[in-house]
């Protein structure tokens, strides 16, 4: 049930875009020509996966990919992929996340790596749009910091399980690598929106422990006890997080090509800069802006005239009093 609100918001964004396309299209549009919610989700997952690949290629820390993917997800709670290009959203989110996480990467470098230098200007221009649509809330809490703490505790826990120092070190290193890879996959799901970072990290540790045939229940109990909680309180949450993570599967390239081709044919005219509807809307916005500017200028002129008139009257009154005083 906790997953439902996010799906509803995405459904609403999809429906708004569909209605706009039907309203402004010059010909009748069949439902099969428009993007479904499932197709949108598949495309978003694909570009979130591409974002992770790009982060690795650029040598960026994991916190940057976590933040950029969170930005992508939040953007598409407000918009449909028919509104804003998922590729541009992904690249701009990555650029902005680099700034937020103090791991700056230039728009020029990003455009160069993807092989389209002309994208630099588009990224810089779209950055303001994303910041506004994120309501200027750019800080993202990811599961990696909690995961680092659990990995440190893992070494002590393994020694308690009667593993030698050397064996504990090897197992700890192996499981840390696996847990971080699982956390990378977890970012593609909505679990990071629905549960706190610590629970997301603990769920991935549980999976890593179970894969190695270790006592995950004991590890979770001791971890929760150390934090002053109870394993029973989080068990259902960990199970749900694991399910969400396993369900987040990037679709095949063949399916993506078909979806991408479909997207090119159903862009929302309200956001398509080449459409007549968009151009007309922008002209009207410019006219309204000019009208507001004109009214503001008139109001300022009237205020200045009124102030000058009052000053003149005050001056004349003072001069009259001075003359009467001299005559007396």
PDB file of C-alpha atoms in Angstrom:
ATOM      1  CA  UNK A   1       0.000   0.000   0.000  1.00  0.00           C
ATOM      2  CA  UNK A   2       2.909   2.347   0.654  1.00  0.00           C
ATOM      3  CA  UNK A   3       3.915   2.061  -3.017  1.00  0.00           C
ATOM      4  CA  UNK A   4       0.539   3.251  -4.279  1.00  0.00           C
ATOM      5  CA  UNK A   5       0.893   7.053  -3.869  1.00  0.00           C
ATOM      6  CA  UNK A   6       4.014   7.226  -6.083  1.00  0.00           C
ATOM      7  CA  UNK A   7       2.283   5.196  -8.773  1.00  0.00           C
ATOM      8  CA  UNK A   8      -0.759   7.478  -8.568  1.00  0.00           C
ATOM      9  CA  UNK A   9       1.368  10.589  -9.084  1.00  0.00           C
ATOM     10  CA  UNK A  10       3.047   9.031 -12.112  1.00  0.00           C
ATOM     11  CA  UNK A  11      -0.356   8.002 -13.461  1.00  0.00           C
ATOM     12  CA  UNK A  12      -1.598  11.581 -13.060  1.00  0.00           C
ATOM     13  CA  UNK A  13       1.460  12.958 -14.892  1.00  0.00           C
ATOM     14  CA  UNK A  14       0.925  10.460 -17.708  1.00  0.00           C
ATOM     15  CA  UNK A  15      -2.764  11.341 -17.960  1.00  0.00           C
ATOM     16  CA  UNK A  16      -2.100  15.088 -18.080  1.00  0.00           C
ATOM     17  CA  UNK A  17       0.312  14.617 -20.950  1.00  0.00           C
ATOM     18  CA  UNK A  18      -2.073  12.315 -22.814  1.00  0.00           C
ATOM     19  CA  UNK A  19      -4.893  14.865 -22.482  1.00  0.00           C
ATOM     20  CA  UNK A  20      -2.648  17.674 -23.775  1.00  0.00           C
ATOM     21  CA  UNK A  21      -1.595  15.648 -26.803  1.00  0.00           C
ATOM     22  CA  UNK A  22      -5.202  14.812 -27.645  1.00  0.00           C
ATOM     23  CA  UNK A  23      -6.327  18.402 -27.123  1.00  0.00           C
ATOM     24  CA  UNK A  24      -3.719  20.036 -29.337  1.00  0.00           C
ATOM     25  CA  UNK A  25      -3.170  17.324 -31.927  1.00  0.00           C
ATOM     26  CA  UNK A  26      -4.292  18.189 -35.459  1.00  0.00           C
ATOM     27  CA  UNK A  27      -5.629  14.664 -35.977  1.00  0.00           C
ATOM     28  CA  UNK A  28      -7.261  11.990 -33.829  1.00  0.00           C
ATOM     29  CA  UNK A  29      -4.756  10.141 -31.649  1.00  0.00           C
ATOM     30  CA  UNK A  30      -5.322   6.487 -30.825  1.00  0.00           C
ATOM     31  CA  UNK A  31      -4.570   5.242 -27.312  1.00  0.00           C
ATOM     32  CA  UNK A  32      -2.075   2.743 -28.738  1.00  0.00           C
ATOM     33  CA  UNK A  33      -0.018   5.650 -30.128  1.00  0.00           C
ATOM     34  CA  UNK A  34       0.495   7.134 -26.665  1.00  0.00           C
ATOM     35  CA  UNK A  35       2.888   6.084 -23.926  1.00  0.00           C
ATOM     36  CA  UNK A  36       1.458   3.834 -21.222  1.00  0.00           C
ATOM     37  CA  UNK A  37       2.553   4.082 -17.591  1.00  0.00           C
ATOM     38  CA  UNK A  38       4.412   0.768 -17.908  1.00  0.00           C
ATOM     39  CA  UNK A  39       6.302   2.010 -20.968  1.00  0.00           C
ATOM     40  CA  UNK A  40       7.200   5.220 -19.175  1.00  0.00           C
ATOM     41  CA  UNK A  41       8.502   3.250 -16.180  1.00  0.00           C
ATOM     42  CA  UNK A  42      10.598   1.049 -18.461  1.00  0.00           C
ATOM     43  CA  UNK A  43      12.136   4.075 -20.163  1.00  0.00           C
ATOM     44  CA  UNK A  44      12.868   5.766 -16.841  1.00  0.00           C
ATOM     45  CA  UNK A  45      14.545   2.613 -15.519  1.00  0.00           C
ATOM     46  CA  UNK A  46      16.670   2.416 -18.651  1.00  0.00           C
ATOM     47  CA  UNK A  47      17.958   5.967 -18.282  1.00  0.00           C
ATOM     48  CA  UNK A  48      18.554   5.543 -14.555  1.00  0.00           C
ATOM     49  CA  UNK A  49      20.721   2.548 -15.450  1.00  0.00           C
ATOM     50  CA  UNK A  50      22.489   4.649 -18.090  1.00  0.00           C
ATOM     51  CA  UNK A  51      23.111   7.290 -15.434  1.00  0.00           C
ATOM     52  CA  UNK A  52      24.913   4.708 -13.300  1.00  0.00           C
ATOM     53  CA  UNK A  53      27.030   3.642 -16.286  1.00  0.00           C
ATOM     54  CA  UNK A  54      27.932   7.252 -17.014  1.00  0.00           C
ATOM     55  CA  UNK A  55      28.903   7.864 -13.371  1.00  0.00           C
ATOM     56  CA  UNK A  56      31.256   4.876 -13.480  1.00  0.00           C
ATOM     57  CA  UNK A  57      32.709   6.051 -16.789  1.00  0.00           C
ATOM     58  CA  UNK A  58      33.362   9.519 -15.340  1.00  0.00           C
ATOM     59  CA  UNK A  59      34.808   8.066 -12.131  1.00  0.00           C
ATOM     60  CA  UNK A  60      32.227   9.794  -9.933  1.00  0.00           C
ATOM     61  CA  UNK A  61      31.509   8.610  -6.366  1.00  0.00           C
ATOM     62  CA  UNK A  62      28.414   6.557  -5.654  1.00  0.00           C
ATOM     63  CA  UNK A  63      26.731   9.414  -3.807  1.00  0.00           C
ATOM     64  CA  UNK A  64      26.534  11.333  -7.110  1.00  0.00           C
ATOM     65  CA  UNK A  65      24.689   8.520  -8.873  1.00  0.00           C
ATOM     66  CA  UNK A  66      22.320   8.167  -5.894  1.00  0.00           C
ATOM     67  CA  UNK A  67      21.512  11.888  -5.960  1.00  0.00           C
ATOM     68  CA  UNK A  68      21.147  12.119  -9.738  1.00  0.00           C
ATOM     69  CA  UNK A  69      18.808   9.107  -9.862  1.00  0.00           C
ATOM     70  CA  UNK A  70      16.719  10.631  -7.057  1.00  0.00           C
ATOM     71  CA  UNK A  71      16.426  13.823  -9.130  1.00  0.00           C
ATOM     72  CA  UNK A  72      15.280  11.829 -12.184  1.00  0.00           C
ATOM     73  CA  UNK A  73      12.652   9.993 -10.148  1.00  0.00           C
ATOM     74  CA  UNK A  74      11.353  13.192  -8.569  1.00  0.00           C
ATOM     75  CA  UNK A  75      11.130  14.949 -11.939  1.00  0.00           C
ATOM     76  CA  UNK A  76       8.927  12.171 -13.281  1.00  0.00           C
ATOM     77  CA  UNK A  77       6.574  12.412 -10.350  1.00  0.00           C
ATOM     78  CA  UNK A  78       5.612  15.792 -11.822  1.00  0.00           C
ATOM     79  CA  UNK A  79       6.073  15.148 -15.522  1.00  0.00           C
ATOM     80  CA  UNK A  80       5.711  12.451 -18.135  1.00  0.00           C
ATOM     81  CA  UNK A  81       8.522  11.364 -20.464  1.00  0.00           C
ATOM     82  CA  UNK A  82       6.252  12.823 -23.161  1.00  0.00           C
ATOM     83  CA  UNK A  83       6.854  16.242 -21.571  1.00  0.00           C
ATOM     84  CA  UNK A  84      10.622  16.280 -21.053  1.00  0.00           C
ATOM     85  CA  UNK A  85      13.230  14.136 -22.788  1.00  0.00           C
ATOM     86  CA  UNK A  86      14.440  11.454 -20.335  1.00  0.00           C
ATOM     87  CA  UNK A  87      17.925  11.690 -21.819  1.00  0.00           C
ATOM     88  CA  UNK A  88      18.181  15.412 -21.147  1.00  0.00           C
ATOM     89  CA  UNK A  89      16.670  14.983 -17.676  1.00  0.00           C
ATOM     90  CA  UNK A  90      19.249  12.283 -16.917  1.00  0.00           C
ATOM     91  CA  UNK A  91      22.254  14.293 -18.122  1.00  0.00           C
ATOM     92  CA  UNK A  92      21.169  17.508 -16.388  1.00  0.00           C
ATOM     93  CA  UNK A  93      20.386  15.646 -13.154  1.00  0.00           C
ATOM     94  CA  UNK A  94      23.894  14.189 -13.228  1.00  0.00           C
ATOM     95  CA  UNK A  95      25.417  17.628 -13.772  1.00  0.00           C
ATOM     96  CA  UNK A  96      23.388  19.120 -10.909  1.00  0.00           C
ATOM     97  CA  UNK A  97      24.112  16.169  -8.589  1.00  0.00           C
ATOM     98  CA  UNK A  98      27.840  16.678  -9.118  1.00  0.00           C
ATOM     99  CA  UNK A  99      27.473  20.215  -7.779  1.00  0.00           C
ATOM    100  CA  UNK A 100      25.251  19.172  -4.867  1.00  0.00           C
ATOM    101  CA  UNK A 101      27.620  16.402  -3.758  1.00  0.00           C
ATOM    102  CA  UNK A 102      30.739  18.562  -4.205  1.00  0.00           C
ATOM    103  CA  UNK A 103      32.072  16.333  -6.982  1.00  0.00           C
ATOM    104  CA  UNK A 104      31.819  18.848  -9.803  1.00  0.00           C
ATOM    105  CA  UNK A 105      31.789  17.639 -13.387  1.00  0.00           C
ATOM    106  CA  UNK A 106      31.353  20.190 -16.159  1.00  0.00           C
ATOM    107  CA  UNK A 107      28.472  20.070 -18.624  1.00  0.00           C
ATOM    108  CA  UNK A 108      31.090  20.206 -21.362  1.00  0.00           C
ATOM    109  CA  UNK A 109      32.721  17.010 -20.044  1.00  0.00           C
ATOM    110  CA  UNK A 110      29.377  15.200 -19.780  1.00  0.00           C
ATOM    111  CA  UNK A 111      28.430  16.174 -23.335  1.00  0.00           C
ATOM    112  CA  UNK A 112      31.864  15.085 -24.534  1.00  0.00           C
ATOM    113  CA  UNK A 113      31.594  11.640 -22.898  1.00  0.00           C
ATOM    114  CA  UNK A 114      28.162  10.943 -24.425  1.00  0.00           C
ATOM    115  CA  UNK A 115      29.525  12.016 -27.810  1.00  0.00           C
ATOM    116  CA  UNK A 116      27.355  15.095 -28.351  1.00  0.00           C
ATOM    117  CA  UNK A 117      29.239  18.331 -27.557  1.00  0.00           C
ATOM    118  CA  UNK A 118      26.185  20.355 -28.622  1.00  0.00           C
ATOM    119  CA  UNK A 119      24.325  19.064 -25.540  1.00  0.00           C
ATOM    120  CA  UNK A 120      26.374  21.299 -23.248  1.00  0.00           C
ATOM    121  CA  UNK A 121      24.148  24.342 -23.826  1.00  0.00           C
ATOM    122  CA  UNK A 122      20.976  22.264 -23.450  1.00  0.00           C
ATOM    123  CA  UNK A 123      22.195  20.887 -20.087  1.00  0.00           C
ATOM    124  CA  UNK A 124      23.093  24.334 -18.758  1.00  0.00           C
ATOM    125  CA  UNK A 125      19.765  25.784 -19.879  1.00  0.00           C
ATOM    126  CA  UNK A 126      17.688  22.928 -18.443  1.00  0.00           C
ATOM    127  CA  UNK A 127      19.447  23.042 -15.062  1.00  0.00           C
ATOM    128  CA  UNK A 128      17.285  25.945 -13.850  1.00  0.00           C
ATOM    129  CA  UNK A 129      14.120  24.068 -14.858  1.00  0.00           C
ATOM    130  CA  UNK A 130      15.115  21.032 -12.779  1.00  0.00           C
ATOM    131  CA  UNK A 131      16.082  23.104  -9.738  1.00  0.00           C
ATOM    132  CA  UNK A 132      12.699  24.845  -9.815  1.00  0.00           C
ATOM    133  CA  UNK A 133      10.778  21.592 -10.304  1.00  0.00           C
ATOM    134  CA  UNK A 134      12.643  20.032  -7.377  1.00  0.00           C
ATOM    135  CA  UNK A 135      11.404  22.992  -5.298  1.00  0.00           C
ATOM    136  CA  UNK A 136      15.067  23.868  -4.586  1.00  0.00           C
ATOM    137  CA  UNK A 137      15.315  20.814  -2.308  1.00  0.00           C
ATOM    138  CA  UNK A 138      18.565  19.309  -3.566  1.00  0.00           C
ATOM    139  CA  UNK A 139      19.910  17.383  -0.553  1.00  0.00           C
ATOM    140  CA  UNK A 140      19.467  13.609  -0.920  1.00  0.00           C
ATOM    141  CA  UNK A 141      20.127  11.008   1.775  1.00  0.00           C
ATOM    142  CA  UNK A 142      21.377   7.750   0.258  1.00  0.00           C
ATOM    143  CA  UNK A 143      21.981   4.281   1.779  1.00  0.00           C
ATOM    144  CA  UNK A 144      25.760   4.233   1.221  1.00  0.00           C
ATOM    145  CA  UNK A 145      26.760   5.961   4.463  1.00  0.00           C
ATOM    146  CA  UNK A 146      24.657   3.530   6.517  1.00  0.00           C
ATOM    147  CA  UNK A 147      26.046   0.662   4.463  1.00  0.00           C
ATOM    148  CA  UNK A 148      29.591   1.726   5.329  1.00  0.00           C
ATOM    149  CA  UNK A 149      28.702   1.562   9.025  1.00  0.00           C
ATOM    150  CA  UNK A 150      27.179  -1.913   8.670  1.00  0.00           C
ATOM    151  CA  UNK A 151      30.281  -3.115   6.818  1.00  0.00           C
ATOM    152  CA  UNK A 152      32.478  -1.918   9.700  1.00  0.00           C
ATOM    153  CA  UNK A 153      30.242  -3.772  12.175  1.00  0.00           C
ATOM    154  CA  UNK A 154      30.361  -6.842   9.919  1.00  0.00           C
ATOM    155  CA  UNK A 155      34.073  -7.398  10.628  1.00  0.00           C
ATOM    156  CA  UNK A 156      33.489  -7.568  14.393  1.00  0.00           C
ATOM    157  CA  UNK A 157      30.410  -9.765  13.927  1.00  0.00           C
ATOM    158  CA  UNK A 158      32.318 -12.260  11.754  1.00  0.00           C
ATOM    159  CA  UNK A 159      34.997 -12.647  14.420  1.00  0.00           C
ATOM    160  CA  UNK A 160      32.251 -13.330  16.973  1.00  0.00           C
ATOM    161  CA  UNK A 161      31.092 -16.149  14.689  1.00  0.00           C
ATOM    162  CA  UNK A 162      34.454 -17.861  15.315  1.00  0.00           C
ATOM    163  CA  UNK A 163      36.011 -16.901  11.981  1.00  0.00           C
ATOM    164  CA  UNK A 164      39.715 -16.207  12.112  1.00  0.00           C
ATOM    165  CA  UNK A 165      41.081 -12.750  11.533  1.00  0.00           C
ATOM    166  CA  UNK A 166      42.227 -13.561   7.992  1.00  0.00           C
ATOM    167  CA  UNK A 167      38.989 -15.324   7.028  1.00  0.00           C
ATOM    168  CA  UNK A 168      36.918 -12.494   8.545  1.00  0.00           C
ATOM    169  CA  UNK A 169      38.830  -9.935   6.492  1.00  0.00           C
ATOM    170  CA  UNK A 170      38.309 -11.856   3.254  1.00  0.00           C
ATOM    171  CA  UNK A 171      34.599 -12.424   3.888  1.00  0.00           C
ATOM    172  CA  UNK A 172      34.069  -8.827   4.976  1.00  0.00           C
ATOM    173  CA  UNK A 173      35.744  -7.463   1.833  1.00  0.00           C
ATOM    174  CA  UNK A 174      33.769  -9.796  -0.438  1.00  0.00           C
ATOM    175  CA  UNK A 175      30.439  -9.022   1.183  1.00  0.00           C
ATOM    176  CA  UNK A 176      31.106  -5.287   1.191  1.00  0.00           C
ATOM    177  CA  UNK A 177      31.599  -5.377  -2.579  1.00  0.00           C
ATOM    178  CA  UNK A 178      28.419  -7.423  -3.028  1.00  0.00           C
ATOM    179  CA  UNK A 179      26.356  -5.221  -0.693  1.00  0.00           C
ATOM    180  CA  UNK A 180      27.405  -2.073  -2.560  1.00  0.00           C
ATOM    181  CA  UNK A 181      26.472  -3.660  -5.887  1.00  0.00           C
ATOM    182  CA  UNK A 182      23.079  -4.584  -4.441  1.00  0.00           C
ATOM    183  CA  UNK A 183      22.651  -1.005  -3.217  1.00  0.00           C
ATOM    184  CA  UNK A 184      23.399   0.246  -6.738  1.00  0.00           C
ATOM    185  CA  UNK A 185      20.534  -1.879  -8.019  1.00  0.00           C
ATOM    186  CA  UNK A 186      18.294  -0.770  -5.163  1.00  0.00           C
ATOM    187  CA  UNK A 187      18.554   2.840  -6.378  1.00  0.00           C
ATOM    188  CA  UNK A 188      16.524   1.882  -9.451  1.00  0.00           C
ATOM    189  CA  UNK A 189      13.546   0.983  -7.248  1.00  0.00           C
ATOM    190  CA  UNK A 190      11.196   3.208  -5.252  1.00  0.00           C
ATOM    191  CA  UNK A 191      12.485   1.766  -1.967  1.00  0.00           C
ATOM    192  CA  UNK A 192      14.714   4.830  -1.514  1.00  0.00           C
ATOM    193  CA  UNK A 193      11.543   6.971  -1.472  1.00  0.00           C
ATOM    194  CA  UNK A 194       9.575   4.724   0.842  1.00  0.00           C
ATOM    195  CA  UNK A 195      12.083   3.712   3.521  1.00  0.00           C
ATOM    196  CA  UNK A 196      14.922   5.412   5.427  1.00  0.00           C
ATOM    197  CA  UNK A 197      18.479   4.914   4.098  1.00  0.00           C
ATOM    198  CA  UNK A 198      19.490   2.774   7.087  1.00  0.00           C
ATOM    199  CA  UNK A 199      16.743   0.211   6.397  1.00  0.00           C
ATOM    200  CA  UNK A 200      17.584   0.138   2.690  1.00  0.00           C
ATOM    201  CA  UNK A 201      21.236  -0.523   3.536  1.00  0.00           C
ATOM    202  CA  UNK A 202      20.368  -3.198   6.094  1.00  0.00           C
ATOM    203  CA  UNK A 203      18.131  -4.982   3.566  1.00  0.00           C
ATOM    204  CA  UNK A 204      21.055  -5.204   1.139  1.00  0.00           C
ATOM    205  CA  UNK A 205      23.338  -6.508   3.897  1.00  0.00           C
ATOM    206  CA  UNK A 206      20.743  -9.175   4.643  1.00  0.00           C
ATOM    207  CA  UNK A 207      20.752 -10.329   1.012  1.00  0.00           C
ATOM    208  CA  UNK A 208      24.555 -10.411   0.903  1.00  0.00           C
ATOM    209  CA  UNK A 209      24.692 -12.454   4.139  1.00  0.00           C
ATOM    210  CA  UNK A 210      22.084 -14.935   2.932  1.00  0.00           C
ATOM    211  CA  UNK A 211      23.959 -15.468  -0.337  1.00  0.00           C
ATOM    212  CA  UNK A 212      27.051 -16.439   1.643  1.00  0.00           C
ATOM    213  CA  UNK A 213      25.022 -18.796   3.824  1.00  0.00           C
ATOM    214  CA  UNK A 214      25.603 -16.722   6.954  1.00  0.00           C
ATOM    215  CA  UNK A 215      23.167 -16.072   9.817  1.00  0.00           C
ATOM    216  CA  UNK A 216      21.480 -12.880   8.595  1.00  0.00           C
ATOM    217  CA  UNK A 217      18.906 -13.019  11.406  1.00  0.00           C
ATOM    218  CA  UNK A 218      21.596 -12.869  14.092  1.00  0.00           C
ATOM    219  CA  UNK A 219      23.400 -10.029  12.314  1.00  0.00           C
ATOM    220  CA  UNK A 220      20.178  -7.986  12.046  1.00  0.00           C
ATOM    221  CA  UNK A 221      19.227  -8.659  15.674  1.00  0.00           C
ATOM    222  CA  UNK A 222      22.622  -7.519  16.960  1.00  0.00           C
ATOM    223  CA  UNK A 223      22.634  -4.515  14.652  1.00  0.00           C
ATOM    224  CA  UNK A 224      19.182  -3.408  15.814  1.00  0.00           C
ATOM    225  CA  UNK A 225      20.084  -4.070  19.473  1.00  0.00           C
ATOM    226  CA  UNK A 226      23.196  -1.946  19.080  1.00  0.00           C
ATOM    227  CA  UNK A 227      21.002   0.854  17.669  1.00  0.00           C
ATOM    228  CA  UNK A 228      18.475   0.495  20.487  1.00  0.00           C
ATOM    229  CA  UNK A 229      15.765  -1.096  18.312  1.00  0.00           C
ATOM    230  CA  UNK A 230      14.228  -4.487  17.587  1.00  0.00           C
ATOM    231  CA  UNK A 231      14.666  -6.786  14.577  1.00  0.00           C
ATOM    232  CA  UNK A 232      10.931  -7.547  14.674  1.00  0.00           C
ATOM    233  CA  UNK A 233      10.167  -3.869  13.998  1.00  0.00           C
ATOM    234  CA  UNK A 234      12.034  -3.814  10.684  1.00  0.00           C
ATOM    235  CA  UNK A 235      11.699  -7.377   9.385  1.00  0.00           C
ATOM    236  CA  UNK A 236       8.606  -6.699   7.244  1.00  0.00           C
ATOM    237  CA  UNK A 237      10.210  -3.533   5.877  1.00  0.00           C
ATOM    238  CA  UNK A 238      13.389  -5.378   4.892  1.00  0.00           C
ATOM    239  CA  UNK A 239      11.354  -8.015   3.055  1.00  0.00           C
ATOM    240  CA  UNK A 240       9.446  -5.363   1.118  1.00  0.00           C
ATOM    241  CA  UNK A 241      12.650  -3.503   0.244  1.00  0.00           C
ATOM    242  CA  UNK A 242      14.154  -6.719  -1.115  1.00  0.00           C
ATOM    243  CA  UNK A 243      11.069  -7.288  -3.264  1.00  0.00           C
ATOM    244  CA  UNK A 244      11.115  -3.757  -4.663  1.00  0.00           C
ATOM    245  CA  UNK A 245      14.792  -4.114  -5.489  1.00  0.00           C
ATOM    246  CA  UNK A 246      14.338  -7.444  -7.285  1.00  0.00           C
ATOM    247  CA  UNK A 247      11.371  -6.072  -9.259  1.00  0.00           C
ATOM    248  CA  UNK A 248      13.394  -3.132 -10.631  1.00  0.00           C
ATOM    249  CA  UNK A 249      14.652  -4.718 -13.830  1.00  0.00           C
ATOM    250  CA  UNK A 250      16.020  -2.685 -16.735  1.00  0.00           C
ATOM    251  CA  UNK A 251      14.161  -3.751 -19.918  1.00  0.00           C
ATOM    252  CA  UNK A 252      15.897  -5.243 -22.931  1.00  0.00           C
ATOM    253  CA  UNK A 253      17.477  -3.060 -25.624  1.00  0.00           C
ATOM    254  CA  UNK A 254      14.998  -4.366 -28.197  1.00  0.00           C
ATOM    255  CA  UNK A 255      11.984  -3.314 -26.141  1.00  0.00           C
ATOM    256  CA  UNK A 256      13.598   0.040 -25.400  1.00  0.00           C
ATOM    257  CA  UNK A 257      14.103   0.786 -29.089  1.00  0.00           C
ATOM    258  CA  UNK A 258      10.396   0.264 -29.727  1.00  0.00           C
ATOM    259  CA  UNK A 259       9.405   2.453 -26.771  1.00  0.00           C
ATOM    260  CA  UNK A 260      11.862   5.175 -27.773  1.00  0.00           C
ATOM    261  CA  UNK A 261      10.510   5.183 -31.320  1.00  0.00           C
ATOM    262  CA  UNK A 262       6.995   5.511 -29.943  1.00  0.00           C
ATOM    263  CA  UNK A 263       8.063   8.416 -27.709  1.00  0.00           C
ATOM    264  CA  UNK A 264       9.350  10.382 -30.711  1.00  0.00           C
ATOM    265  CA  UNK A 265       5.837  10.292 -32.183  1.00  0.00           C
ATOM    266  CA  UNK A 266       3.955  11.439 -29.091  1.00  0.00           C
ATOM    267  CA  UNK A 267       5.669  14.483 -27.642  1.00  0.00           C
ATOM    268  CA  UNK A 268       3.497  16.833 -25.583  1.00  0.00           C
ATOM    269  CA  UNK A 269       3.026  20.004 -27.716  1.00  0.00           C
ATOM    270  CA  UNK A 270       3.042  22.164 -24.568  1.00  0.00           C
ATOM    271  CA  UNK A 271       6.718  21.252 -24.016  1.00  0.00           C
ATOM    272  CA  UNK A 272       7.865  20.630 -27.593  1.00  0.00           C
ATOM    273  CA  UNK A 273       9.791  23.718 -28.724  1.00  0.00           C
ATOM    274  CA  UNK A 274       9.161  22.903 -32.383  1.00  0.00           C
ATOM    275  CA  UNK A 275       5.357  22.813 -32.014  1.00  0.00           C
ATOM    276  CA  UNK A 276       3.114  25.735 -32.960  1.00  0.00           C
ATOM    277  CA  UNK A 277       1.296  25.393 -29.631  1.00  0.00           C
ATOM    278  CA  UNK A 278       4.530  25.906 -27.696  1.00  0.00           C
ATOM    279  CA  UNK A 279       5.567  28.866 -29.847  1.00  0.00           C
ATOM    280  CA  UNK A 280       2.157  30.493 -29.406  1.00  0.00           C
ATOM    281  CA  UNK A 281       2.253  29.920 -25.649  1.00  0.00           C
ATOM    282  CA  UNK A 282       5.703  31.523 -25.435  1.00  0.00           C
ATOM    283  CA  UNK A 283       4.566  34.523 -27.497  1.00  0.00           C
ATOM    284  CA  UNK A 284       1.631  35.024 -25.138  1.00  0.00           C
ATOM    285  CA  UNK A 285       3.941  34.744 -22.129  1.00  0.00           C
ATOM    286  CA  UNK A 286       6.250  37.378 -23.631  1.00  0.00           C
ATOM    287  CA  UNK A 287       3.293  39.662 -24.330  1.00  0.00           C
ATOM    288  CA  UNK A 288       2.040  39.262 -20.766  1.00  0.00           C
ATOM    289  CA  UNK A 289       5.531  39.934 -19.462  1.00  0.00           C
ATOM    290  CA  UNK A 290       5.804  43.089 -21.598  1.00  0.00           C
ATOM    291  CA  UNK A 291       2.357  44.227 -20.421  1.00  0.00           C
ATOM    292  CA  UNK A 292       3.316  43.731 -16.768  1.00  0.00           C
ATOM    293  CA  UNK A 293       6.528  45.646 -17.380  1.00  0.00           C
ATOM    294  CA  UNK A 294       4.581  48.481 -19.068  1.00  0.00           C
ATOM    295  CA  UNK A 295       2.086  48.715 -16.176  1.00  0.00           C
ATOM    296  CA  UNK A 296       4.882  48.689 -13.649  1.00  0.00           C
ATOM    297  CA  UNK A 297       6.628  51.495 -15.547  1.00  0.00           C
ATOM    298  CA  UNK A 298       3.387  53.545 -15.633  1.00  0.00           C
ATOM    299  CA  UNK A 299       2.829  53.041 -11.908  1.00  0.00           C
ATOM    300  CA  UNK A 300       6.404  54.112 -11.191  1.00  0.00           C
ATOM    301  CA  UNK A 301       5.995  57.201 -13.393  1.00  0.00           C
ATOM    302  CA  UNK A 302       2.736  58.138 -11.666  1.00  0.00           C
ATOM    303  CA  UNK A 303       4.356  57.697  -8.262  1.00  0.00           C
ATOM    304  CA  UNK A 304       7.284  59.885  -9.283  1.00  0.00           C
ATOM    305  CA  UNK A 305       4.933  62.573 -10.672  1.00  0.00           C
ATOM    306  CA  UNK A 306       2.837  62.532  -7.497  1.00  0.00           C
ATOM    307  CA  UNK A 307       5.958  62.779  -5.356  1.00  0.00           C
ATOM    308  CA  UNK A 308       7.281  65.693  -7.442  1.00  0.00           C
ATOM    309  CA  UNK A 309       3.913  67.473  -7.187  1.00  0.00           C
ATOM    310  CA  UNK A 310       3.849  67.067  -3.401  1.00  0.00           C
ATOM    311  CA  UNK A 311       7.423  68.330  -3.115  1.00  0.00           C
ATOM    312  CA  UNK A 312       6.586  71.319  -5.322  1.00  0.00           C
ATOM    313  CA  UNK A 313       3.511  72.168  -3.235  1.00  0.00           C
ATOM    314  CA  UNK A 314       5.532  71.842  -0.041  1.00  0.00           C
ATOM    315  CA  UNK A 315       8.182  74.137  -1.479  1.00  0.00           C
ATOM    316  CA  UNK A 316       5.626  76.744  -2.499  1.00  0.00           C
ATOM    317  CA  UNK A 317       4.033  76.624   0.947  1.00  0.00           C
ATOM    318  CA  UNK A 318       7.410  77.122   2.633  1.00  0.00           C
ATOM    319  CA  UNK A 319       8.244  80.038   0.327  1.00  0.00           C
ATOM    320  CA  UNK A 320       4.882  81.684   1.071  1.00  0.00           C
ATOM    321  CA  UNK A 321       5.415  81.428   4.814  1.00  0.00           C
ATOM    322  CA  UNK A 322       8.927  82.899   4.448  1.00  0.00           C
ATOM    323  CA  UNK A 323       7.582  85.907   2.493  1.00  0.00           C
ATOM    324  CA  UNK A 324       4.796  86.598   4.991  1.00  0.00           C
ATOM    325  CA  UNK A 325       7.302  86.423   7.813  1.00  0.00           C
ATOM    326  CA  UNK A 326       9.617  88.945   6.115  1.00  0.00           C
ATOM    327  CA  UNK A 327       6.696  91.376   5.518  1.00  0.00           C
ATOM    328  CA  UNK A 328       5.755  91.277   9.163  1.00  0.00           C
TER     329      UNK A 328
END
